[in-house]
Structures are given as C-alpha cells and as structure tokens.
Short mmCIF file of C-alpha atoms and ligand atoms in Angstrom, two decimals:
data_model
loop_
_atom_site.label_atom_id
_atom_site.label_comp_id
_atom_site.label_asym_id
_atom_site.label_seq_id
_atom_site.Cartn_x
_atom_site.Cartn_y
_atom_site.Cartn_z
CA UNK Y 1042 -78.07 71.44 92.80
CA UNK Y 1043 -80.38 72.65 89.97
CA UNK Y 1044 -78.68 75.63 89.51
CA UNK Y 1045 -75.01 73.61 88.40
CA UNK Y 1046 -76.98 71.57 86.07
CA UNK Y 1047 -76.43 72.77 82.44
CA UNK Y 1048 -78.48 75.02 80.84
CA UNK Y 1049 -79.98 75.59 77.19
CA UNK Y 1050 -77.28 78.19 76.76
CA UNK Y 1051 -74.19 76.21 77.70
CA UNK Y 1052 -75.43 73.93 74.91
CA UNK Y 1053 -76.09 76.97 72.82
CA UNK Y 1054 -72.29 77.89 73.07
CA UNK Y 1055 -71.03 74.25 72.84
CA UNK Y 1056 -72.35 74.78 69.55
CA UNK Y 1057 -71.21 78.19 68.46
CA UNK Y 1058 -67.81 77.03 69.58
CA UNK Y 1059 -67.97 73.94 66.95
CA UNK Y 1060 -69.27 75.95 64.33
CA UNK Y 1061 -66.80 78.44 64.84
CA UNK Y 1062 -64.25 75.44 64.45
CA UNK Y 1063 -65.87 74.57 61.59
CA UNK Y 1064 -65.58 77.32 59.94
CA UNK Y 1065 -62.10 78.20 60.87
CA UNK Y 1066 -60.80 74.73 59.68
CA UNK Y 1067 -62.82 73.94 57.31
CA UNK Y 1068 -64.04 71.00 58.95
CA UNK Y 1069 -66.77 68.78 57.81
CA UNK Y 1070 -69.27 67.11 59.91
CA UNK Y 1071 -68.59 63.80 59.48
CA UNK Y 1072 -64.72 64.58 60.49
CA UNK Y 1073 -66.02 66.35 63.82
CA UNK Y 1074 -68.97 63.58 64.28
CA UNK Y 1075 -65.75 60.58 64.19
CA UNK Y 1076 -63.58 62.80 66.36
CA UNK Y 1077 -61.15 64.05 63.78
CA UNK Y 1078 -60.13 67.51 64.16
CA UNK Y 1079 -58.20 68.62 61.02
CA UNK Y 1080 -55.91 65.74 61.13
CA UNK Y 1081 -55.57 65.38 64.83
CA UNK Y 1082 -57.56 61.84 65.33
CA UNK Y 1083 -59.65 61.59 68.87
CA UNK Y 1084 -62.22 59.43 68.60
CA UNK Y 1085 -63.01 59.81 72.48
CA UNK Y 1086 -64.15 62.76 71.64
CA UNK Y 1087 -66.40 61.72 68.75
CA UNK Y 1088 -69.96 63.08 69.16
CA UNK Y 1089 -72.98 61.12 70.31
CA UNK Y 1090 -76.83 61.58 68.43
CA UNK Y 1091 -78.02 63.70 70.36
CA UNK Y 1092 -74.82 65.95 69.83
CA UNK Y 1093 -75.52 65.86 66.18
CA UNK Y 1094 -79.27 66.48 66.14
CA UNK Y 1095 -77.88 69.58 68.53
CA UNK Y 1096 -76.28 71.14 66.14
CA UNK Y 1097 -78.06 70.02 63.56
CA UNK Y 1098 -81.05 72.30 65.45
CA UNK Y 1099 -78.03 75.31 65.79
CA UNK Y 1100 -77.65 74.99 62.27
CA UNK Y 1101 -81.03 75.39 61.48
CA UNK Y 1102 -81.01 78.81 63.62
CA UNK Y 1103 -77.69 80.02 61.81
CA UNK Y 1104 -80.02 78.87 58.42
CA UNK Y 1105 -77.35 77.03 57.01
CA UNK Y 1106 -80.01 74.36 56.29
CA UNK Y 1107 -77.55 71.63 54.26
CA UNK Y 1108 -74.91 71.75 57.38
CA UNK Y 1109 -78.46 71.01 59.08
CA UNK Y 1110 -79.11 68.03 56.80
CA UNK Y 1111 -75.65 66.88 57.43
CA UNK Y 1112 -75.96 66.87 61.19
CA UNK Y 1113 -79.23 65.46 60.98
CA UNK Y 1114 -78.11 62.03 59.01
CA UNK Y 1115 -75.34 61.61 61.12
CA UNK Y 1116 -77.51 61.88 64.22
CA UNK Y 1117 -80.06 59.35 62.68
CA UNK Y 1118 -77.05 56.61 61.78
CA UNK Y 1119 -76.25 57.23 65.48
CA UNK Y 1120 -79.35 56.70 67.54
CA UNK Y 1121 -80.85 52.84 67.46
CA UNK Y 1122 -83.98 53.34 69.17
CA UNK Y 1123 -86.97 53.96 66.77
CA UNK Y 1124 -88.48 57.19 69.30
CA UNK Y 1125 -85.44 58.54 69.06
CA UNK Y 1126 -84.99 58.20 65.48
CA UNK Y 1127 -88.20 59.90 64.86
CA UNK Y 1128 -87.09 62.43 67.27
CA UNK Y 1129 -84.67 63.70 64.21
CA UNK Y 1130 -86.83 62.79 61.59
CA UNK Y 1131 -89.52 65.31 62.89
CA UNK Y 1132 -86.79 68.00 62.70
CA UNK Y 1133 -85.20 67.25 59.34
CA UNK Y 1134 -89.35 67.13 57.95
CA UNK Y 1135 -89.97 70.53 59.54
CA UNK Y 1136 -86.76 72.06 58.14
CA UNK Y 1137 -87.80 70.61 54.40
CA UNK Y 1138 -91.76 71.48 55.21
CA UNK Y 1139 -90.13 75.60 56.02
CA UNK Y 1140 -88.45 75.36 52.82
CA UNK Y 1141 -91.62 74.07 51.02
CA UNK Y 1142 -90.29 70.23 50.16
CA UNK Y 1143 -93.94 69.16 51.38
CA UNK Y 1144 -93.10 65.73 49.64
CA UNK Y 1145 -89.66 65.19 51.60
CA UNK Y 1146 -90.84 66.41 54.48
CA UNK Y 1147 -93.92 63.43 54.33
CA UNK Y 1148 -91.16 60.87 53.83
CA UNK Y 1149 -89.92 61.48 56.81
CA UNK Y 1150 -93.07 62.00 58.89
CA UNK Y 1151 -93.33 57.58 57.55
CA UNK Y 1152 -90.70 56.87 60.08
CA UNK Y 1153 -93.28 57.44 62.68
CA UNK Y 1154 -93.31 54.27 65.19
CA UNK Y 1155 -97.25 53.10 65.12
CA UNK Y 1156 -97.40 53.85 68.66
CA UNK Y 1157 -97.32 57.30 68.52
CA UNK Y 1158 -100.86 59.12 67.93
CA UNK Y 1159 -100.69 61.73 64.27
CA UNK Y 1160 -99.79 65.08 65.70
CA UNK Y 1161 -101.66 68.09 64.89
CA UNK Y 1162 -97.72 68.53 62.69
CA UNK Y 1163 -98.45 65.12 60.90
CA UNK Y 1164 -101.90 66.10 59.89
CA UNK Y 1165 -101.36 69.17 58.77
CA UNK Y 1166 -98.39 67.55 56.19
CA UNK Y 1167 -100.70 65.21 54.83
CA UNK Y 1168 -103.01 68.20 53.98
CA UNK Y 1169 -100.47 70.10 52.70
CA UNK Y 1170 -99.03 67.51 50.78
CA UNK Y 1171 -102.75 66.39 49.20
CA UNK Y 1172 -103.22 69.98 48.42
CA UNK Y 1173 -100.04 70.19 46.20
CA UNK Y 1174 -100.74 67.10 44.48
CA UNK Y 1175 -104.13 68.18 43.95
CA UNK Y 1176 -103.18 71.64 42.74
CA UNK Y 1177 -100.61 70.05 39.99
CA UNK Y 1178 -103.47 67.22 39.19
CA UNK Y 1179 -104.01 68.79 35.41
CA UNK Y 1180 -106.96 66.68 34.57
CA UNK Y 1181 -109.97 66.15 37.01
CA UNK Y 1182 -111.06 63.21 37.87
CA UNK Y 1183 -114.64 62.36 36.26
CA UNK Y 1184 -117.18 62.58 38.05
CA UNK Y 1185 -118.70 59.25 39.16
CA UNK Y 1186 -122.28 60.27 40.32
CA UNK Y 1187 -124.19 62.03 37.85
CA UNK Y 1188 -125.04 64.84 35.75
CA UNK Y 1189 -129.35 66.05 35.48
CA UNK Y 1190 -131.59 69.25 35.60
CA UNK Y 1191 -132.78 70.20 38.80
CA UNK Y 1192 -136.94 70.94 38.31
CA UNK Y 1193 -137.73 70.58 42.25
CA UNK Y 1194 -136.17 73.03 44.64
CA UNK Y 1195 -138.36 75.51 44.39
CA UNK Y 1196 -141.63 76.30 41.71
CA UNK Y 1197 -139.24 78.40 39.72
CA UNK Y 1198 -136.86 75.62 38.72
CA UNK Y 1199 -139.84 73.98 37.42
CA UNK Y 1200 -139.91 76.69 34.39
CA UNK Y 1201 -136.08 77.23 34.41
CA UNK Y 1202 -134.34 73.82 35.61
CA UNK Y 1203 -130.83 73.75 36.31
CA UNK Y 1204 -127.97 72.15 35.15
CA UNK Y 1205 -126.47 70.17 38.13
CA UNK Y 1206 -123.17 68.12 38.09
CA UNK Y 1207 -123.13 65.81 41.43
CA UNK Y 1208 -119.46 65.54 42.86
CA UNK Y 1209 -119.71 64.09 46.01
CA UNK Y 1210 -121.64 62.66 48.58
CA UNK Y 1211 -119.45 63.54 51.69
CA UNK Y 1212 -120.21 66.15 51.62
CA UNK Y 1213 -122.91 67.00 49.49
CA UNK Y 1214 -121.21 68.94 46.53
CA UNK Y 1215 -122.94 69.78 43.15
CA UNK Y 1216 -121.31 72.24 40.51
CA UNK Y 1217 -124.29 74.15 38.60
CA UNK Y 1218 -123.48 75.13 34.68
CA UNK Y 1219 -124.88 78.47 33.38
CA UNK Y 1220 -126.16 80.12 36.85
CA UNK Y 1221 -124.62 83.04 36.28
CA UNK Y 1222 -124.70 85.42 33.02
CA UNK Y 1223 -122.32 87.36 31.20
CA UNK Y 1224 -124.45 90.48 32.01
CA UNK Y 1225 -124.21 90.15 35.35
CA UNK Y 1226 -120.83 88.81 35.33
CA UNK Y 1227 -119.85 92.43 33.38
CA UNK Y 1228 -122.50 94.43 35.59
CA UNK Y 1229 -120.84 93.41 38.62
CA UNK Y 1230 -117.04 93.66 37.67
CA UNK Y 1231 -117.58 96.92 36.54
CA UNK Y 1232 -119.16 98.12 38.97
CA UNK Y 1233 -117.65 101.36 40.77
CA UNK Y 1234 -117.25 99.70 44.47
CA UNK Y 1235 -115.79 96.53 42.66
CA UNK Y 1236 -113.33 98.79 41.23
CA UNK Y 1237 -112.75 100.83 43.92
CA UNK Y 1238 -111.97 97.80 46.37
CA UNK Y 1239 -109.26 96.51 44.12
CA UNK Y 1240 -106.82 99.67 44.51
CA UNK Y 1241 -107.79 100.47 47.93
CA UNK Y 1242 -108.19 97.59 50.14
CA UNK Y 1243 -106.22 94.35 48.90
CA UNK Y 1244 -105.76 91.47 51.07
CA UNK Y 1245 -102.87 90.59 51.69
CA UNK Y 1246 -101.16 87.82 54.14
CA UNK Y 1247 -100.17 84.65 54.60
CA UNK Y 1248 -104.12 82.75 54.23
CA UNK Y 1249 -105.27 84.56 51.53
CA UNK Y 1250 -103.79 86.70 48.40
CA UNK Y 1251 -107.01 88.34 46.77
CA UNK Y 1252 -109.00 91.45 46.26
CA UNK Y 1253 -112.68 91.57 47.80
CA UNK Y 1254 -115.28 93.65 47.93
CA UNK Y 1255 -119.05 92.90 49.06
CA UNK Y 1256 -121.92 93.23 47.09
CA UNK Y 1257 -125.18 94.15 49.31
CA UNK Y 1258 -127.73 94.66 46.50
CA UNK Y 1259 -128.31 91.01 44.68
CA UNK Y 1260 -131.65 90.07 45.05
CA UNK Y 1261 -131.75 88.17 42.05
CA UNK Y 1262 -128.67 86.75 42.71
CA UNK Y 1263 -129.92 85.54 45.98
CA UNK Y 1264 -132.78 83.85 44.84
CA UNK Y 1265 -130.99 82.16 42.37
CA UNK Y 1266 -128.76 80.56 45.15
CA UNK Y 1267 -132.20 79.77 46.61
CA UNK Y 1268 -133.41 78.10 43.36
CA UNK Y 1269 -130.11 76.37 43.49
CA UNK Y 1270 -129.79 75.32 47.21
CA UNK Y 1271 -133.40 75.27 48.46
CA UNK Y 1272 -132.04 77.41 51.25
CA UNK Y 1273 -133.36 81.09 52.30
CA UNK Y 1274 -130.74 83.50 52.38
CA UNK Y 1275 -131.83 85.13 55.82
CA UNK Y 1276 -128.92 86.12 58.06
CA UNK Y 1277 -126.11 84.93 55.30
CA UNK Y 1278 -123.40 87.00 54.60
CA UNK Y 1279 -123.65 89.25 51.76
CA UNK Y 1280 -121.61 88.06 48.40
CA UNK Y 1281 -118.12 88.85 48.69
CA UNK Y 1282 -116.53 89.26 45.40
CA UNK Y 1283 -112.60 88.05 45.21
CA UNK Y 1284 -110.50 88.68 42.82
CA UNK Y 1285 -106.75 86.42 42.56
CA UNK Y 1286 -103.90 88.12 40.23
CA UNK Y 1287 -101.09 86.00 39.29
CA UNK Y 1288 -99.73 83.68 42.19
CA UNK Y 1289 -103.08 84.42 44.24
CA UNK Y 1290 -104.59 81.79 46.30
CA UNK Y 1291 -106.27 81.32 49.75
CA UNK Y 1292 -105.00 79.06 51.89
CA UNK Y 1293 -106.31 75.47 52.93
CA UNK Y 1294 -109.37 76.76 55.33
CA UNK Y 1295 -112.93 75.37 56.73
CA UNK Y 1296 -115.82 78.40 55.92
CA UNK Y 1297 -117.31 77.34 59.25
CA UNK Y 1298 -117.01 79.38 62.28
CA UNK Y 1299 -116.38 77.06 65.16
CA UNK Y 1300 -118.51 79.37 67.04
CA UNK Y 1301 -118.80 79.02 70.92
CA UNK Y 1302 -122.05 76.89 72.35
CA UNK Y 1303 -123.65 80.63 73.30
CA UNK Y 1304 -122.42 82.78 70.00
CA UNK Y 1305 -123.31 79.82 67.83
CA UNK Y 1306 -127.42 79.72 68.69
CA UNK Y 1307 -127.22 83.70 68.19
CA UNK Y 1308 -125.37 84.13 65.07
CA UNK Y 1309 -125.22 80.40 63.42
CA UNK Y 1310 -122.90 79.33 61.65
CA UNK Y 1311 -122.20 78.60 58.18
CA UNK Y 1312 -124.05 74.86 56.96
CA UNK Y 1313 -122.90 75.48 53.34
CA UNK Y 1314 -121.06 77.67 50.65
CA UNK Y 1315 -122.01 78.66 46.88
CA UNK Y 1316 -119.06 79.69 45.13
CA UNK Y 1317 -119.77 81.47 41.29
CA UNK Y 1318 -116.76 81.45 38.97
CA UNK Y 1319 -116.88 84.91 36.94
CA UNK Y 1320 -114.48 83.66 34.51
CA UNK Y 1321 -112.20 81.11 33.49
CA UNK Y 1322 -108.58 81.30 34.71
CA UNK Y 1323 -105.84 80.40 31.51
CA UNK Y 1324 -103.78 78.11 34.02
CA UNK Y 1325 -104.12 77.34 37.78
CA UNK Y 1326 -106.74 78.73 40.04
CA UNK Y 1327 -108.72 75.33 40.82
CA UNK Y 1328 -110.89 74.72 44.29
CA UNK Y 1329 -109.71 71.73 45.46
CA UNK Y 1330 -110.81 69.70 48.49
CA UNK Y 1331 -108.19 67.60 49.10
CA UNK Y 1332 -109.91 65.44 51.92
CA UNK Y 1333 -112.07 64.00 48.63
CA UNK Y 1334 -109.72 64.35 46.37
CA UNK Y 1335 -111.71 67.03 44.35
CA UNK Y 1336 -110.30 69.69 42.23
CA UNK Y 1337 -112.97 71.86 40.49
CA UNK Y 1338 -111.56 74.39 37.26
CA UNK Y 1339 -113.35 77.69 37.52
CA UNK Y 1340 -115.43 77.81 34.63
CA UNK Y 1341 -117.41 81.06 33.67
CA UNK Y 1342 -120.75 81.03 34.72
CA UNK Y 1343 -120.81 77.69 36.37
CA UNK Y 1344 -120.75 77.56 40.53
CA UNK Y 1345 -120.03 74.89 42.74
CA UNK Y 1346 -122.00 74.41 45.95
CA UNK Y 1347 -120.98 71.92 49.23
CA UNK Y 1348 -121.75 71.78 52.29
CA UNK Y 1349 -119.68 72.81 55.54
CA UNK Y 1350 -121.88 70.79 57.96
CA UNK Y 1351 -123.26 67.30 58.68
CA UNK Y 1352 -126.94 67.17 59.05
CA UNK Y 1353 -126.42 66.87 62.92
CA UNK Y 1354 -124.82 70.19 62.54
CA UNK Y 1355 -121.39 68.90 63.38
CA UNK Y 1356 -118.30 70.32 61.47
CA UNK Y 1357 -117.63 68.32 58.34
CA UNK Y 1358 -113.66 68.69 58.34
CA UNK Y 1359 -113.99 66.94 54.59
CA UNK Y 1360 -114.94 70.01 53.87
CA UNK Y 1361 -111.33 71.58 54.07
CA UNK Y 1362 -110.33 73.21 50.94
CA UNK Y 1363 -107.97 75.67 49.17
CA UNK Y 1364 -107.76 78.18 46.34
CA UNK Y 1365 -104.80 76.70 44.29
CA UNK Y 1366 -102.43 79.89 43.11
CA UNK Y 1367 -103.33 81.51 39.56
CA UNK Y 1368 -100.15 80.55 37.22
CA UNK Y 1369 -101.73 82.75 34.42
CA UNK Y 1370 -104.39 85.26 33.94
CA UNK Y 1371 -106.53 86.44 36.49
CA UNK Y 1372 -109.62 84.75 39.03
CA UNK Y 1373 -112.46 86.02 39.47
CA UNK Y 1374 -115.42 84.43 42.40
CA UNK Y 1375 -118.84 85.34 44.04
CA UNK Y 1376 -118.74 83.43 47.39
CA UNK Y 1377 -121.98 83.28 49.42
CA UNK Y 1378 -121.53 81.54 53.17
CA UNK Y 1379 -124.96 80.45 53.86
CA UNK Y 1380 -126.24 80.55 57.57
CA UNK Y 1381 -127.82 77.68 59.22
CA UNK Y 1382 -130.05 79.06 61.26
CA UNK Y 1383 -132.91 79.69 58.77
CA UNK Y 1384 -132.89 76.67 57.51
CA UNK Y 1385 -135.05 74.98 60.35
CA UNK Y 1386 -137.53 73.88 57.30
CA UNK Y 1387 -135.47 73.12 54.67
CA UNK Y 1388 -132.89 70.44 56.10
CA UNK Y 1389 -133.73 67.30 57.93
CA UNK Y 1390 -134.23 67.17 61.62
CA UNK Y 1391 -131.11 66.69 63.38
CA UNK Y 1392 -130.81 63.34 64.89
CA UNK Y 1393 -128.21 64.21 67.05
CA UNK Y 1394 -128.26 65.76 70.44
CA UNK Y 1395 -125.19 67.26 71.26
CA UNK Y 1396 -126.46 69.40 68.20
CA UNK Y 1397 -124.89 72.65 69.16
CA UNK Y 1398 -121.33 71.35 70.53
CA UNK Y 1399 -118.80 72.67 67.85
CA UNK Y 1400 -116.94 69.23 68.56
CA UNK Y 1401 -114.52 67.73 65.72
CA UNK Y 1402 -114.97 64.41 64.54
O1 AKG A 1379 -111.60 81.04 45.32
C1 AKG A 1379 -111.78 79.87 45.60
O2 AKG A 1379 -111.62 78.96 44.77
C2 AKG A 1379 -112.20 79.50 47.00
C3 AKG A 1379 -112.78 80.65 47.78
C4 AKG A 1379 -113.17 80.25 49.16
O3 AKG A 1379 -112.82 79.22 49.64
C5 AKG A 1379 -114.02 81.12 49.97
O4 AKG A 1379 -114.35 82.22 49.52
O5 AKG A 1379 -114.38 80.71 51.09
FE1 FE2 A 1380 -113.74 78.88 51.56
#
C-alpha cells in the first residue's frame, strides 16, 4: 500500500511540469493559482495552499526567489488556520533571512501563534536582527553606570590607577582608557611574526574575516591585564593579534568553550575576555553585544573587558557578541581569553552546585 502512495518526487515533477507551463505560456501565478490556463478558465483545477507553498519551495530550489514570493502570498491568502499560516511564513522568512533581509524576515517570524515554543530559527533572527541594528547604531548609547580610577586590584594600581568606564552589570563589562601605548602598539605591529602572519596565514570563512597571529612573549602585557582584571594569567591563551581589512568582521560568537563535564575540570574554560583596540577604525568595526544592547568603537589604546561566565560558572549567553564589518580603514585587536581555573582566589565562591554542568540558561 505504501509503496502507491506518492512520493517527494512525484511532487517534485508536478512542479517542474507547472513551471515548465509557466514558462512556455507565460503564465503568472495568480492565473495558474485561480485555474486559468492562458485563457482556458478551470477553476476545478485551481490550486489549493499547500499547492502554492509547493511550488513556492520548487521555486526557491530553481532560485527564482520573486516567483517564490508570489507562490508564497498566494498560499498564505489560501490557508485559514494560523499553524498553517506560519507554516509559509517560516519559509518566505528563511528565503528573505538567505538573501540577508534580516528585518523582513523578523516580520514574518511575528506571525508565530503564542503556542508554539521560539525555535532555535527564531532565536537566531532576533540575534541577527539586534546585531544589524546594533552595527548601523552610529552613536553609542551613554553609559549609565559610571566612569573612576581603579587604585585596588592589585598594589600596582595603587601607584598607576586606571581609567575604568563601567558598561554593564550583566555581565560585568568595563572599557579601560590608555592601557595600552603607542610603543607597544608600534612594537607589536611591526613585529616580524605579525607581519609574516598577515601574508601567509589569513582567515578566512564564513565566522570570521581577519588576520591573526599569537604573541607568546608579553609579560608586561600580561600583568597589565592582571592590574586590570585582578586575574592571574596561568593557563590563558596567549594574545592573539587580529587584524580586519575592509568588510572584515567575526561573526556573532560566545568565547566560551562549552567544554564536556571531564575536558572542562582539565583544561577550564574561558570566565572572561580582555580585548585591546590597537587603533581606531575611520568607519565601522564596533564590538557589539547585542543581548545588552552594547556597541563599543575601538578606540586606540583603550580595551574593553566582560565576562563570559556567571559566578556559578554557568555560561552567560548575554555574553554573545560580534565584530561589526570595517566600512573604512583597517582594525586592529589584542584579544586575551582568560581561563577560569586559576582563579580559585580571586572570584567568589560558587554558590551553585551543578558548578561544572556546561548547561544553558
Ligand atoms: O574584534 C572584535 O571586536 C571582537 C573579537 C572577538 O570577539 C574575539 O577575539 O573573541
Ligand atoms: Fe569573541
């Protein structure tokens, strides 16, 4: 019995075969949809919603993506119930999200009836959608904590306090003016291995357009992000310096591992970031978290820190954030991933037990 039911491929070539009319008699849609074939009026053999968002879908394949559109509206004035509208809205957003209409795509994601749960596909439009407006957000909010000198994270900020910016609370995220100087801003972008990196090994893909290249010997440079974090910079990463030309950027992205419960104890994972702006970019280039709503504009020798974890060592997923794409000039960062596990002494005890389950919130 199953085998004379129809298959995905009699519907594949139900499809061809209208298209193929289509395109023959320069039919439109709407004509087909209402049963009128070039003149010759049948409206038994008018099509039904699901026919529409059909070949709506086959359209999609054959990327004619406004034939696609077409099909799609028809199939929504067809259907009545609300599931199965959303059915077609979900296609028509991921058709407009492929052609990067994040925006359009959201309005139709609205249509969702409240009983179904946000899919992982919902989510990730929202995030998408909060990182474009944050990228083309041209003036940054103000902050609304506060600005002061750090004198107390370790003896040597006594003598040399820092300039801290506070930007948020969840999570913890300062930005630090004048940590970095222009000597060892123009020591380390001249150096040969710096250089060297750029022509031979640039990333690229998808996540992340940039040039990297790690830098093993910075003491000083370490300490300083000790000075600045209170943190020791045992088992961390070593710097990785990035470099964005025009249009670079790193997609949205948590710096935490999600280890496994036995790698995580072993290797740790990473409870915060310091990231050191080596210049300023002319347009574009911001770091923006858009779960807070923060953008920050590299500015030279400034560096914003935040954290990656709660204090029960739980994933902070308001931690997301993105490097928007450089419209002019060039970016240049210092990113250090911290590691947790050193840091038994420096943060507060964990008060919760499931402490080493990688679990989202
Ligand atoms: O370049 C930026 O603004 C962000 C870099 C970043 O997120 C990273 O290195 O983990
Ligand atoms: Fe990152």
């Amino acid at each position: 019995m199953r085998k004379m039911l129809p298959t995905s491929s009699y519907l594949e070539h139900a499809c061809r075969g209208i298209h193929d009319l289509m395109s023959c008699y320069d039919l439109k849609p709407e004509e087909l949809a209402a049963g009128n074939l070039a003149g010759y009026s049948q409206p038994e053999t008018g099509l039904t919603a699901y026919d529409c968002l059909a070949l709506g879908e086959f359209s999609v394949q054959k990327r004619k993506d406004d034939l696609a559109e077409a099909w799609y509206n028809l199939s929504l004035n067809r259907f009545e119930n609300k599931f199965d509208k959303y059915r077609v809205h979900k296609a028509w957003a991921l058709l407009l999200a492929k052609n990067k209409q994040f925006t359009e795509a959201f309005h139709h994601f609205e249509n969702k009836p409240e009983e179904i749960v946000a899919s992982n596909e919902v989510i990730h439009f929202e995030e998408e959608l909060a990182t474009k407006q944050n990228c083309t957000a041209v003036v940054q909010k103000p902050s609304r904590l506060q600005c002061r000198y750090n004198s107390s994270t370790t003896p040597f900020t006594r003598i040399a306090p820092l300039k801290m910016e506070e930007l948020s609370l969840d999570p913890y995220m300062v930005v630090f003016h004048d940590v970095v100087y222009d000597t060892e801003i123009d020591g380390m972008l001249n150096s040969s291995n710096f250089g060297l990196s750029l022509t031979d090994s640039g990333q690229k893909s998808e996540v992340r357009t940039s040039k990297d290249s790690y830098i093993v010997d910075a003491k000083s440079l370490n300490e300083r992000v000790t000075d600045m974090t209170g943190f020791s910079m045992e088992m961390s990463d070593p710097f990785s310096l990035i470099n964005y030309g025009l249009g670079g950027h790193y997609m949205l992205h948590y710096d935490f591992h999600e280890y496994t419960n036995t790698t995580r104890p072993k290797q740790g994972d990473r409870i915060a970031t310091v990231l050191f702006y080596l210049g300023e970019v002319d347009s574009g280039g911001a770091t923006i978290f858009p779960k807070i709503n923060i953008a920050v504009t590299p500015k030279k020798g400034s560096a914003v820190f935040w954290y990656n974890l709660h204090n029960s060592g739980a994933m902070n997923l308001k931690s997301l954030h993105s490097a928007c794409p450089v419209i002019s000039g060039s970016k240049y960062v210092l990113t250090k991933w911290i590691n947790e596990l050193p840091q038994m002494f420096v943060t507060p005890c964990m008060k919760d037990s499931n402490l080493h389950l990688p679990q989202k919130e």
